[in-house]
Amino acid sequence: MKYSFCILTAAIVFFTRETLSQTLSVYELEPITSTVNRTVSFGDDTGTLEVITHEMIKQGNYKNVSEVLRTIPGIYYVSESILGNRSTESNTGSKIRIRGKGAKLLIDGRPMNMAIFGCLTNNMLTLDHVERIEVTRGSESVLYGSDGLGGVINIITREPNEFGGEFQVQGGGYSTVISSFSHDNTIGPFGYFVSGSLKRSDGYRGDSDYADENGYAKMNYRINESTKIESSLNMYNGNWNDPGTLYNPQADFWANFKRRHSDITLKGKSKTASYTIKAFHNEGHHIFTDQDGWQSRDYTNGLKADMVKNFTGGKNRLIFGADGRWLGGKALVDDAKYNSSGFKFWLNNEKWYRENEMALFASDRQILMDGRLLLIGGARIIRNSGFGTFFCPKIGATINGG
């Protein structure tokens, strides 16, 4: 049997090569140049800035922001526990770290992390409305607080364009449907952009179905050539079932989580300066059947104002401003179950744990010796209702040997 199989295989290969040599022609192709290289800048600060553009994201065929971030060197997307649920102080759900340190995730400058819990809703970060992703490596705690110790990831959303839209539908096995749409338009000084996505599947096993709904809207109004107002709203609703492993299956293990994010921003600029004033609100409600039916709520109200001023033709740049956060979270579980868990040591059951934080900050950058020397210094003064007053300084230098 083995001998016959070998002869048959050889005959097929011989016939195929002979046929191909008679029917195929040889074509010379032009060299292909890749354009997926990312833009990295070292000259503006003591850290590095990496920009992933909209074109790069499209070429990569990514499904969500999480997939893009995982391709960036030095960024680690850590999933330590189920969303919105933690049993110890160090177990806080999905987080993003840069060079092993905590990173702050922003959308148009608005923080995305949950209040109190600190974790993220992975599936809320879709690519429908993303224009580019800016990654700053190096400590940005002076400008953004302690959760920017490793760096900052800022997702910049699309600006409204002329009337247009897009609609996509994909389907697959197990009744899987993935659909998305986007539409934008400008009418004089007013512009808007809306997008949404819907994902549903029965899953490849029993009790593994999920549903995912996401909506985003952005509006802006240009008051004059130098001043405009922007506002955005992001709403997410997710349901999923987890069947467990094949060796340890589980039934009726599900989760539901809802997130709502909104903001309003005033932006202005002149030849040598620009300013931003932003107010935002984040909230969420999460229900799980693990941990004896864990539920949680959280909210964040925030306000930030900053100004960027350039002197001596941009060789001296000063950033200063103030920000404040008012946040809270609470557990919603049965008292008996709550008392037998570890949550009572850090979060009151059915009572809001509230915290507020105010800060003043300033950062100055100097470019000397025809760009070969960069000096930066700054400080942040923080007043936290739970931990008191802190002073966070920063000083650094970059020497360009070229």
mmCIF file of N, CA and C in Angstrom, residues 280-396:
data_model
loop_
_atom_site.group_PDB
_atom_site.id
_atom_site.type_symbol
_atom_site.label_atom_id
_atom_site.label_comp_id
_atom_site.label_asym_id
_atom_site.label_seq_id
_atom_site.Cartn_x
_atom_site.Cartn_y
_atom_site.Cartn_z
ATOM 1 N N PHE A 280 -16.155 65.937 31.000
ATOM 2 C CA PHE A 280 -16.539 64.602 30.552
ATOM 3 C C PHE A 280 -17.233 63.827 31.668
ATOM 4 N N HIS A 281 -17.949 62.778 31.243
ATOM 5 C CA HIS A 281 -18.657 61.903 32.168
ATOM 6 C C HIS A 281 -18.559 60.469 31.658
ATOM 7 N N ASN A 282 -18.144 59.539 32.515
ATOM 8 C CA ASN A 282 -18.111 58.109 32.213
ATOM 9 C C ASN A 282 -18.923 57.376 33.268
ATOM 10 N N GLU A 283 -19.623 56.330 32.861
ATOM 11 C CA GLU A 283 -20.361 55.518 33.831
ATOM 12 C C GLU A 283 -20.506 54.102 33.305
ATOM 13 N N GLY A 284 -20.741 53.160 34.233
ATOM 14 C CA GLY A 284 -20.899 51.772 33.834
ATOM 15 C C GLY A 284 -21.658 50.964 34.860
ATOM 16 N N HIS A 285 -22.273 49.870 34.384
ATOM 17 C CA HIS A 285 -22.992 48.921 35.230
ATOM 18 C C HIS A 285 -22.641 47.525 34.733
ATOM 19 N N HIS A 286 -22.154 46.663 35.636
ATOM 20 C CA HIS A 286 -21.642 45.356 35.248
ATOM 21 C C HIS A 286 -22.260 44.280 36.123
ATOM 22 N N ILE A 287 -22.722 43.206 35.477
ATOM 23 C CA ILE A 287 -23.361 42.095 36.184
ATOM 24 C C ILE A 287 -22.670 40.803 35.759
ATOM 25 N N PHE A 288 -22.310 39.964 36.738
ATOM 26 C CA PHE A 288 -21.647 38.693 36.469
ATOM 27 C C PHE A 288 -22.295 37.594 37.301
ATOM 28 N N THR A 289 -22.303 36.389 36.777
ATOM 29 C CA THR A 289 -22.803 35.267 37.561
ATOM 30 C C THR A 289 -21.700 34.585 38.349
ATOM 31 N N ASP A 290 -20.413 34.971 38.088
ATOM 32 C CA ASP A 290 -19.345 34.422 38.920
ATOM 33 C C ASP A 290 -19.270 35.236 40.217
ATOM 34 N N GLN A 291 -18.434 34.825 41.131
ATOM 35 C CA GLN A 291 -18.267 35.513 42.409
ATOM 36 C C GLN A 291 -19.616 35.754 43.091
ATOM 37 N N ASP A 292 -20.481 34.740 43.042
ATOM 38 C CA ASP A 292 -21.777 34.802 43.719
ATOM 39 C C ASP A 292 -22.654 35.947 43.217
ATOM 40 N N GLY A 293 -22.660 36.173 41.936
ATOM 41 C CA GLY A 293 -23.549 37.181 41.373
ATOM 42 C C GLY A 293 -23.063 38.596 41.576
ATOM 43 N N TRP A 294 -21.821 38.832 41.239
ATOM 44 C CA TRP A 294 -21.223 40.149 41.428
ATOM 45 C C TRP A 294 -21.859 41.196 40.517
ATOM 46 N N GLN A 295 -22.145 42.374 41.093
ATOM 47 C CA GLN A 295 -22.577 43.534 40.338
ATOM 48 C C GLN A 295 -21.781 44.738 40.795
ATOM 49 N N SER A 296 -21.576 45.677 39.907
ATOM 50 C CA SER A 296 -20.875 46.905 40.281
ATOM 51 C C SER A 296 -21.339 48.057 39.410
ATOM 52 N N ARG A 297 -21.249 49.241 39.976
ATOM 53 C CA ARG A 297 -21.497 50.486 39.260
ATOM 54 C C ARG A 297 -20.322 51.424 39.504
ATOM 55 N N ASP A 298 -20.048 52.260 38.529
ATOM 56 C CA ASP A 298 -18.991 53.256 38.703
ATOM 57 C C ASP A 298 -19.305 54.483 37.863
ATOM 58 N N TYR A 299 -18.715 55.606 38.221
ATOM 59 C CA TYR A 299 -18.884 56.835 37.446
ATOM 60 C C TYR A 299 -17.651 57.711 37.629
ATOM 61 N N THR A 300 -17.403 58.556 36.663
ATOM 62 C CA THR A 300 -16.357 59.570 36.732
ATOM 63 C C THR A 300 -16.868 60.851 36.095
ATOM 64 N N ASN A 301 -16.787 61.944 36.824
ATOM 65 C CA ASN A 301 -17.027 63.268 36.275
ATOM 66 C C ASN A 301 -15.694 64.008 36.278
ATOM 67 N N GLY A 302 -15.340 64.609 35.165
ATOM 68 C CA GLY A 302 -14.032 65.236 35.069
ATOM 69 C C GLY A 302 -14.055 66.566 34.358
ATOM 70 N N LEU A 303 -13.050 67.378 34.662
ATOM 71 C CA LEU A 303 -12.878 68.684 34.038
ATOM 72 C C LEU A 303 -11.388 68.943 33.881
ATOM 73 N N LYS A 304 -10.976 69.384 32.693
ATOM 74 C CA LYS A 304 -9.567 69.678 32.454
ATOM 75 C C LYS A 304 -9.442 70.902 31.565
ATOM 76 N N ALA A 305 -8.502 71.771 31.926
ATOM 77 C CA ALA A 305 -8.207 72.964 31.140
ATOM 78 C C ALA A 305 -6.693 73.092 31.028
ATOM 79 N N ASP A 306 -6.198 73.297 29.828
ATOM 80 C CA ASP A 306 -4.760 73.479 29.658
ATOM 81 C C ASP A 306 -4.483 74.441 28.519
ATOM 82 N N MET A 307 -3.278 75.007 28.541
ATOM 83 C CA MET A 307 -2.826 75.918 27.492
ATOM 84 C C MET A 307 -1.417 75.546 27.097
ATOM 85 N N VAL A 308 -1.147 75.615 25.796
ATOM 86 C CA VAL A 308 0.186 75.383 25.248
ATOM 87 C C VAL A 308 0.657 76.696 24.632
ATOM 88 N N LYS A 309 1.804 77.191 25.110
ATOM 89 C CA LYS A 309 2.347 78.472 24.650
ATOM 90 C C LYS A 309 3.749 78.252 24.120
ATOM 91 N N ASN A 310 4.021 78.732 22.909
ATOM 92 C CA ASN A 310 5.333 78.612 22.277
ATOM 93 C C ASN A 310 6.049 79.953 22.283
ATOM 94 N N PHE A 311 7.343 79.917 22.641
ATOM 95 C CA PHE A 311 8.185 81.100 22.650
ATOM 96 C C PHE A 311 9.385 80.871 21.735
ATOM 97 N N THR A 312 10.025 81.936 21.350
ATOM 98 C CA THR A 312 11.251 81.909 20.538
ATOM 99 C C THR A 312 11.131 80.948 19.362
ATOM 100 N N GLY A 313 10.065 81.123 18.608
ATOM 101 C CA GLY A 313 9.891 80.335 17.402
ATOM 102 C C GLY A 313 9.664 78.860 17.636
ATOM 103 N N GLY A 314 9.117 78.509 18.798
ATOM 104 C CA GLY A 314 8.827 77.120 19.102
ATOM 105 C C GLY A 314 9.932 76.392 19.829
ATOM 106 N N LYS A 315 11.074 77.046 20.064
ATOM 107 C CA LYS A 315 12.162 76.394 20.786
ATOM 108 C C LYS A 315 11.879 76.274 22.274
ATOM 109 N N ASN A 316 10.975 77.069 22.755
ATOM 110 C CA ASN A 316 10.551 76.992 24.155
ATOM 111 C C ASN A 316 9.039 76.781 24.182
ATOM 112 N N ARG A 317 8.616 75.654 24.734
ATOM 113 C CA ARG A 317 7.189 75.339 24.790
ATOM 114 C C ARG A 317 6.762 75.138 26.237
ATOM 115 N N LEU A 318 5.735 75.858 26.640
ATOM 116 C CA LEU A 318 5.216 75.778 28.003
ATOM 117 C C LEU A 318 3.787 75.244 27.984
ATOM 118 N N ILE A 319 3.539 74.213 28.788
ATOM 119 C CA ILE A 319 2.194 73.663 28.964
ATOM 120 C C ILE A 319 1.807 73.827 30.433
ATOM 121 N N PHE A 320 0.656 74.394 30.698
ATOM 122 C CA PHE A 320 0.195 74.524 32.072
ATOM 123 C C PHE A 320 -1.326 74.409 32.108
ATOM 124 N N GLY A 321 -1.846 74.017 33.262
ATOM 125 C CA GLY A 321 -3.288 73.862 33.377
ATOM 126 C C GLY A 321 -3.697 73.256 34.704
ATOM 127 N N ALA A 322 -4.952 72.819 34.750
ATOM 128 C CA ALA A 322 -5.520 72.215 35.953
ATOM 129 C C ALA A 322 -6.536 71.167 35.538
ATOM 130 N N ASP A 323 -6.730 70.170 36.385
ATOM 131 C CA ASP A 323 -7.760 69.166 36.118
ATOM 132 C C ASP A 323 -8.336 68.666 37.432
ATOM 133 N N GLY A 324 -9.519 68.099 37.345
ATOM 134 C CA GLY A 324 -10.196 67.549 38.513
ATOM 135 C C GLY A 324 -11.036 66.353 38.130
ATOM 136 N N ARG A 325 -11.145 65.391 39.054
ATOM 137 C CA ARG A 325 -11.961 64.194 38.844
ATOM 138 C C ARG A 325 -12.795 63.932 40.093
ATOM 139 N N TRP A 326 -14.056 63.620 39.866
ATOM 140 C CA TRP A 326 -14.963 63.234 40.944
ATOM 141 C C TRP A 326 -15.513 61.858 40.567
ATOM 142 N N LEU A 327 -15.151 60.843 41.312
ATOM 143 C CA LEU A 327 -15.465 59.485 40.900
ATOM 144 C C LEU A 327 -16.025 58.664 42.051
ATOM 145 N N GLY A 328 -16.668 57.561 41.685
ATOM 146 C CA GLY A 328 -17.263 56.693 42.693
ATOM 147 C C GLY A 328 -17.532 55.305 42.152
ATOM 148 N N GLY A 329 -17.704 54.351 43.066
ATOM 149 C CA GLY A 329 -18.029 52.978 42.702
ATOM 150 C C GLY A 329 -18.685 52.274 43.867
ATOM 151 N N LYS A 330 -19.479 51.267 43.570
ATOM 152 C CA LYS A 330 -20.111 50.500 44.643
ATOM 153 C C LYS A 330 -20.397 49.086 44.178
ATOM 154 N N ALA A 331 -20.409 48.172 45.149
ATOM 155 C CA ALA A 331 -20.772 46.783 44.904
ATOM 156 C C ALA A 331 -22.263 46.610 45.136
ATOM 157 N N LEU A 332 -22.868 45.657 44.416
ATOM 158 C CA LEU A 332 -24.298 45.369 44.548
ATOM 159 C C LEU A 332 -24.470 43.859 44.654
ATOM 160 N N VAL A 333 -24.298 43.329 45.857
ATOM 161 C CA VAL A 333 -24.419 41.892 46.075
ATOM 162 C C VAL A 333 -25.171 41.647 47.378
ATOM 163 N N ASP A 334 -25.596 40.412 47.566
ATOM 164 C CA ASP A 334 -26.261 40.021 48.798
ATOM 165 C C ASP A 334 -25.306 40.173 49.981
ATOM 166 N N ASP A 335 -25.822 40.651 51.140
ATOM 167 C CA ASP A 335 -24.955 40.909 52.298
ATOM 168 C C ASP A 335 -24.196 39.673 52.742
ATOM 169 N N ALA A 336 -24.859 38.525 52.767
ATOM 170 C CA ALA A 336 -24.191 37.308 53.222
ATOM 171 C C ALA A 336 -23.051 36.935 52.281
ATOM 172 N N LYS A 337 -23.303 37.035 50.987
ATOM 173 C CA LYS A 337 -22.260 36.737 50.014
ATOM 174 C C LYS A 337 -21.143 37.774 50.075
ATOM 175 N N TYR A 338 -21.537 39.030 50.280
ATOM 176 C CA TYR A 338 -20.551 40.104 50.368
ATOM 177 C C TYR A 338 -19.615 39.902 51.559
ATOM 178 N N ASN A 339 -20.176 39.543 52.706
ATOM 179 C CA ASN A 339 -19.363 39.373 53.908
ATOM 180 C C ASN A 339 -18.412 38.190 53.818
ATOM 181 N N SER A 340 -18.734 37.214 52.967
ATOM 182 C CA SER A 340 -17.863 36.054 52.821
ATOM 183 C C SER A 340 -16.813 36.242 51.722
ATOM 184 N N SER A 341 -16.822 37.399 51.059
ATOM 185 C CA SER A 341 -15.866 37.659 49.982
ATOM 186 C C SER A 341 -14.789 38.611 50.468
ATOM 187 N N GLY A 342 -13.834 38.875 49.602
ATOM 188 C CA GLY A 342 -12.748 39.784 49.959
ATOM 189 C C GLY A 342 -13.030 41.229 49.624
ATOM 190 N N PHE A 343 -14.206 41.526 49.056
ATOM 191 C CA PHE A 343 -14.482 42.878 48.595
ATOM 192 C C PHE A 343 -14.710 43.856 49.747
ATOM 193 N N LYS A 344 -15.127 43.373 50.918
ATOM 194 C CA LYS A 344 -15.479 44.273 52.007
ATOM 195 C C LYS A 344 -14.277 45.055 52.527
ATOM 196 N N PHE A 345 -13.085 44.614 52.184
ATOM 197 C CA PHE A 345 -11.907 45.293 52.680
ATOM 198 C C PHE A 345 -11.582 46.566 51.898
ATOM 199 N N TRP A 346 -12.212 46.747 50.752
ATOM 200 C CA TRP A 346 -11.884 47.944 49.983
ATOM 201 C C TRP A 346 -13.094 48.648 49.376
ATOM 202 N N LEU A 347 -14.292 48.030 49.409
ATOM 203 C CA LEU A 347 -15.457 48.648 48.778
ATOM 204 C C LEU A 347 -16.710 48.346 49.591
ATOM 205 N N ASN A 348 -17.459 49.382 49.913
ATOM 206 C CA ASN A 348 -18.689 49.201 50.675
ATOM 207 C C ASN A 348 -19.774 48.584 49.805
ATOM 208 N N ASN A 349 -20.551 47.670 50.410
ATOM 209 C CA ASN A 349 -21.640 47.042 49.689
ATOM 210 C C ASN A 349 -22.855 47.964 49.660
ATOM 211 N N GLU A 350 -23.393 48.179 48.451
ATOM 212 C CA GLU A 350 -24.594 48.985 48.234
ATOM 213 C C GLU A 350 -24.442 50.415 48.737
ATOM 214 N N LYS A 351 -23.216 50.866 48.907
ATOM 215 C CA LYS A 351 -22.940 52.253 49.283
ATOM 216 C C LYS A 351 -21.822 52.771 48.376
ATOM 217 N N TRP A 352 -21.976 54.002 47.931
ATOM 218 C CA TRP A 352 -20.987 54.569 47.037
ATOM 219 C C TRP A 352 -19.686 54.843 47.783
ATOM 220 N N TYR A 353 -18.588 54.358 47.221
ATOM 221 C CA TYR A 353 -17.275 54.819 47.650
ATOM 222 C C TYR A 353 -16.905 55.966 46.714
ATOM 223 N N ARG A 354 -16.700 57.148 47.279
ATOM 224 C CA ARG A 354 -16.470 58.338 46.462
ATOM 225 C C ARG A 354 -15.079 58.903 46.738
ATOM 226 N N GLU A 355 -14.539 59.493 45.708
ATOM 227 C CA GLU A 355 -13.196 60.066 45.799
ATOM 228 C C GLU A 355 -13.105 61.236 44.838
ATOM 229 N N ASN A 356 -12.357 62.263 45.198
ATOM 230 C CA ASN A 356 -12.131 63.370 44.283
ATOM 231 C C ASN A 356 -10.664 63.760 44.301
ATOM 232 N N GLU A 357 -10.229 64.335 43.199
ATOM 233 C CA GLU A 357 -8.828 64.695 43.051
ATOM 234 C C GLU A 357 -8.716 65.960 42.219
ATOM 235 N N MET A 358 -7.933 66.912 42.697
ATOM 236 C CA MET A 358 -7.678 68.156 41.987
ATOM 237 C C MET A 358 -6.174 68.297 41.784
ATOM 238 N N ALA A 359 -5.780 68.904 40.676
ATOM 239 C CA ALA A 359 -4.345 69.022 40.386
ATOM 240 C C ALA A 359 -4.055 70.273 39.570
ATOM 241 N N LEU A 360 -2.864 70.834 39.809
ATOM 242 C CA LEU A 360 -2.278 71.891 38.996
ATOM 243 C C LEU A 360 -0.999 71.333 38.382
ATOM 244 N N PHE A 361 -0.715 71.677 37.130
ATOM 245 C CA PHE A 361 0.475 71.135 36.489
ATOM 246 C C PHE A 361 1.087 72.150 35.540
ATOM 247 N N ALA A 362 2.388 71.979 35.302
ATOM 248 C CA ALA A 362 3.115 72.807 34.347
ATOM 249 C C ALA A 362 4.312 72.016 33.841
ATOM 250 N N SER A 363 4.625 72.184 32.568
ATOM 251 C CA SER A 363 5.761 71.495 31.951
ATOM 252 C C SER A 363 6.385 72.422 30.910
ATOM 253 N N ASP A 364 7.710 72.544 30.966
ATOM 254 C CA ASP A 364 8.412 73.437 30.046
ATOM 255 C C ASP A 364 9.490 72.660 29.297
ATOM 256 N N ARG A 365 9.590 72.896 27.988
ATOM 257 C CA ARG A 365 10.580 72.245 27.147
ATOM 258 C C ARG A 365 11.431 73.289 26.450
ATOM 259 N N GLN A 366 12.748 73.082 26.516
ATOM 260 C CA GLN A 366 13.694 73.996 25.890
ATOM 261 C C GLN A 366 14.543 73.239 24.872
ATOM 262 N N ILE A 367 14.670 73.795 23.670
ATOM 263 C CA ILE A 367 15.540 73.228 22.640
ATOM 264 C C ILE A 367 16.745 74.157 22.487
ATOM 265 N N LEU A 368 17.957 73.597 22.705
ATOM 266 C CA LEU A 368 19.179 74.385 22.686
ATOM 267 C C LEU A 368 20.186 73.770 21.714
ATOM 268 N N MET A 369 21.246 74.518 21.449
ATOM 269 C CA MET A 369 22.364 74.037 20.623
ATOM 270 C C MET A 369 21.887 73.532 19.268
ATOM 271 N N ASP A 370 21.068 74.344 18.614
ATOM 272 C CA ASP A 370 20.553 74.016 17.274
ATOM 273 C C ASP A 370 19.860 72.664 17.231
ATOM 274 N N GLY A 371 19.139 72.328 18.312
ATOM 275 C CA GLY A 371 18.365 71.101 18.351
ATOM 276 C C GLY A 371 19.100 69.899 18.883
ATOM 277 N N ARG A 372 20.378 70.058 19.218
ATOM 278 C CA ARG A 372 21.142 68.908 19.708
ATOM 279 C C ARG A 372 20.889 68.612 21.183
ATOM 280 N N LEU A 373 20.362 69.586 21.907
ATOM 281 C CA LEU A 373 20.098 69.406 23.334
ATOM 282 C C LEU A 373 18.658 69.791 23.633
ATOM 283 N N LEU A 374 17.954 68.901 24.302
ATOM 284 C CA LEU A 374 16.569 69.160 24.716
ATOM 285 C C LEU A 374 16.478 69.014 26.227
ATOM 286 N N LEU A 375 15.957 70.034 26.887
ATOM 287 C CA LEU A 375 15.758 70.012 28.330
ATOM 288 C C LEU A 375 14.269 70.118 28.624
ATOM 289 N N ILE A 376 13.813 69.362 29.604
ATOM 290 C CA ILE A 376 12.409 69.430 29.980
ATOM 291 C C ILE A 376 12.285 69.322 31.495
ATOM 292 N N GLY A 377 11.415 70.130 32.048
ATOM 293 C CA GLY A 377 11.157 70.094 33.480
ATOM 294 C C GLY A 377 9.717 70.462 33.753
ATOM 295 N N GLY A 378 9.177 69.954 34.832
ATOM 296 C CA GLY A 378 7.792 70.248 35.167
ATOM 297 C C GLY A 378 7.432 69.720 36.527
ATOM 298 N N ALA A 379 6.195 69.967 36.928
ATOM 299 C CA ALA A 379 5.730 69.504 38.231
ATOM 300 C C ALA A 379 4.214 69.427 38.235
ATOM 301 N N ARG A 380 3.714 68.579 39.103
ATOM 302 C CA ARG A 380 2.272 68.417 39.283
ATOM 303 C C ARG A 380 1.980 68.378 40.781
ATOM 304 N N ILE A 381 1.059 69.191 41.223
ATOM 305 C CA ILE A 381 0.624 69.216 42.617
ATOM 306 C C ILE A 381 -0.777 68.622 42.680
ATOM 307 N N ILE A 382 -0.946 67.583 43.465
ATOM 308 C CA ILE A 382 -2.193 66.812 43.499
ATOM 309 C C ILE A 382 -2.787 66.869 44.901
ATOM 310 N N ARG A 383 -4.081 67.071 44.957
ATOM 311 C CA ARG A 383 -4.824 67.003 46.213
ATOM 312 C C ARG A 383 -5.897 65.942 46.071
ATOM 313 N N ASN A 384 -5.720 64.799 46.774
ATOM 314 C CA ASN A 384 -6.646 63.684 46.715
ATOM 315 C C ASN A 384 -7.396 63.580 48.033
ATOM 316 N N SER A 385 -8.716 63.369 47.952
ATOM 317 C CA SER A 385 -9.537 63.332 49.164
ATOM 318 C C SER A 385 -9.188 62.166 50.073
ATOM 319 N N GLY A 386 -8.631 61.098 49.516
ATOM 320 C CA GLY A 386 -8.315 59.938 50.332
ATOM 321 C C GLY A 386 -6.869 59.832 50.751
ATOM 322 N N PHE A 387 -5.961 60.417 49.950
ATOM 323 C CA PHE A 387 -4.537 60.219 50.198
ATOM 324 C C PHE A 387 -3.776 61.496 50.500
ATOM 325 N N GLY A 388 -4.418 62.640 50.468
ATOM 326 C CA GLY A 388 -3.755 63.883 50.825
ATOM 327 C C GLY A 388 -3.134 64.591 49.635
ATOM 328 N N THR A 389 -2.084 65.364 49.911
ATOM 329 C CA THR A 389 -1.436 66.202 48.911
ATOM 330 C C THR A 389 -0.105 65.593 48.486
ATOM 331 N N PHE A 390 0.158 65.623 47.182
ATOM 332 C CA PHE A 390 1.383 65.056 46.632
ATOM 333 C C PHE A 390 2.021 66.057 45.682
ATOM 334 N N PHE A 391 3.344 65.953 45.587
ATOM 335 C CA PHE A 391 4.110 66.772 44.647
ATOM 336 C C PHE A 391 4.877 65.842 43.718
ATOM 337 N N CYS A 392 4.660 65.997 42.406
ATOM 338 C CA CYS A 392 5.266 65.103 41.412
ATOM 339 C C CYS A 392 6.127 65.935 40.460
ATOM 340 N N PRO A 393 7.459 65.898 40.608
ATOM 341 C CA PRO A 393 8.338 66.660 39.715
ATOM 342 C C PRO A 393 8.812 65.823 38.533
ATOM 343 N N LYS A 394 9.321 66.484 37.511
ATOM 344 C CA LYS A 394 9.916 65.805 36.361
ATOM 345 C C LYS A 394 11.043 66.652 35.814
ATOM 346 N N ILE A 395 12.155 66.017 35.515
ATOM 347 C CA ILE A 395 13.275 66.684 34.888
ATOM 348 C C ILE A 395 13.971 65.691 33.959
ATOM 349 N N GLY A 396 14.387 66.146 32.803
ATOM 350 C CA GLY A 396 15.016 65.243 31.862
ATOM 351 C C GLY A 396 15.787 65.988 30.793
#
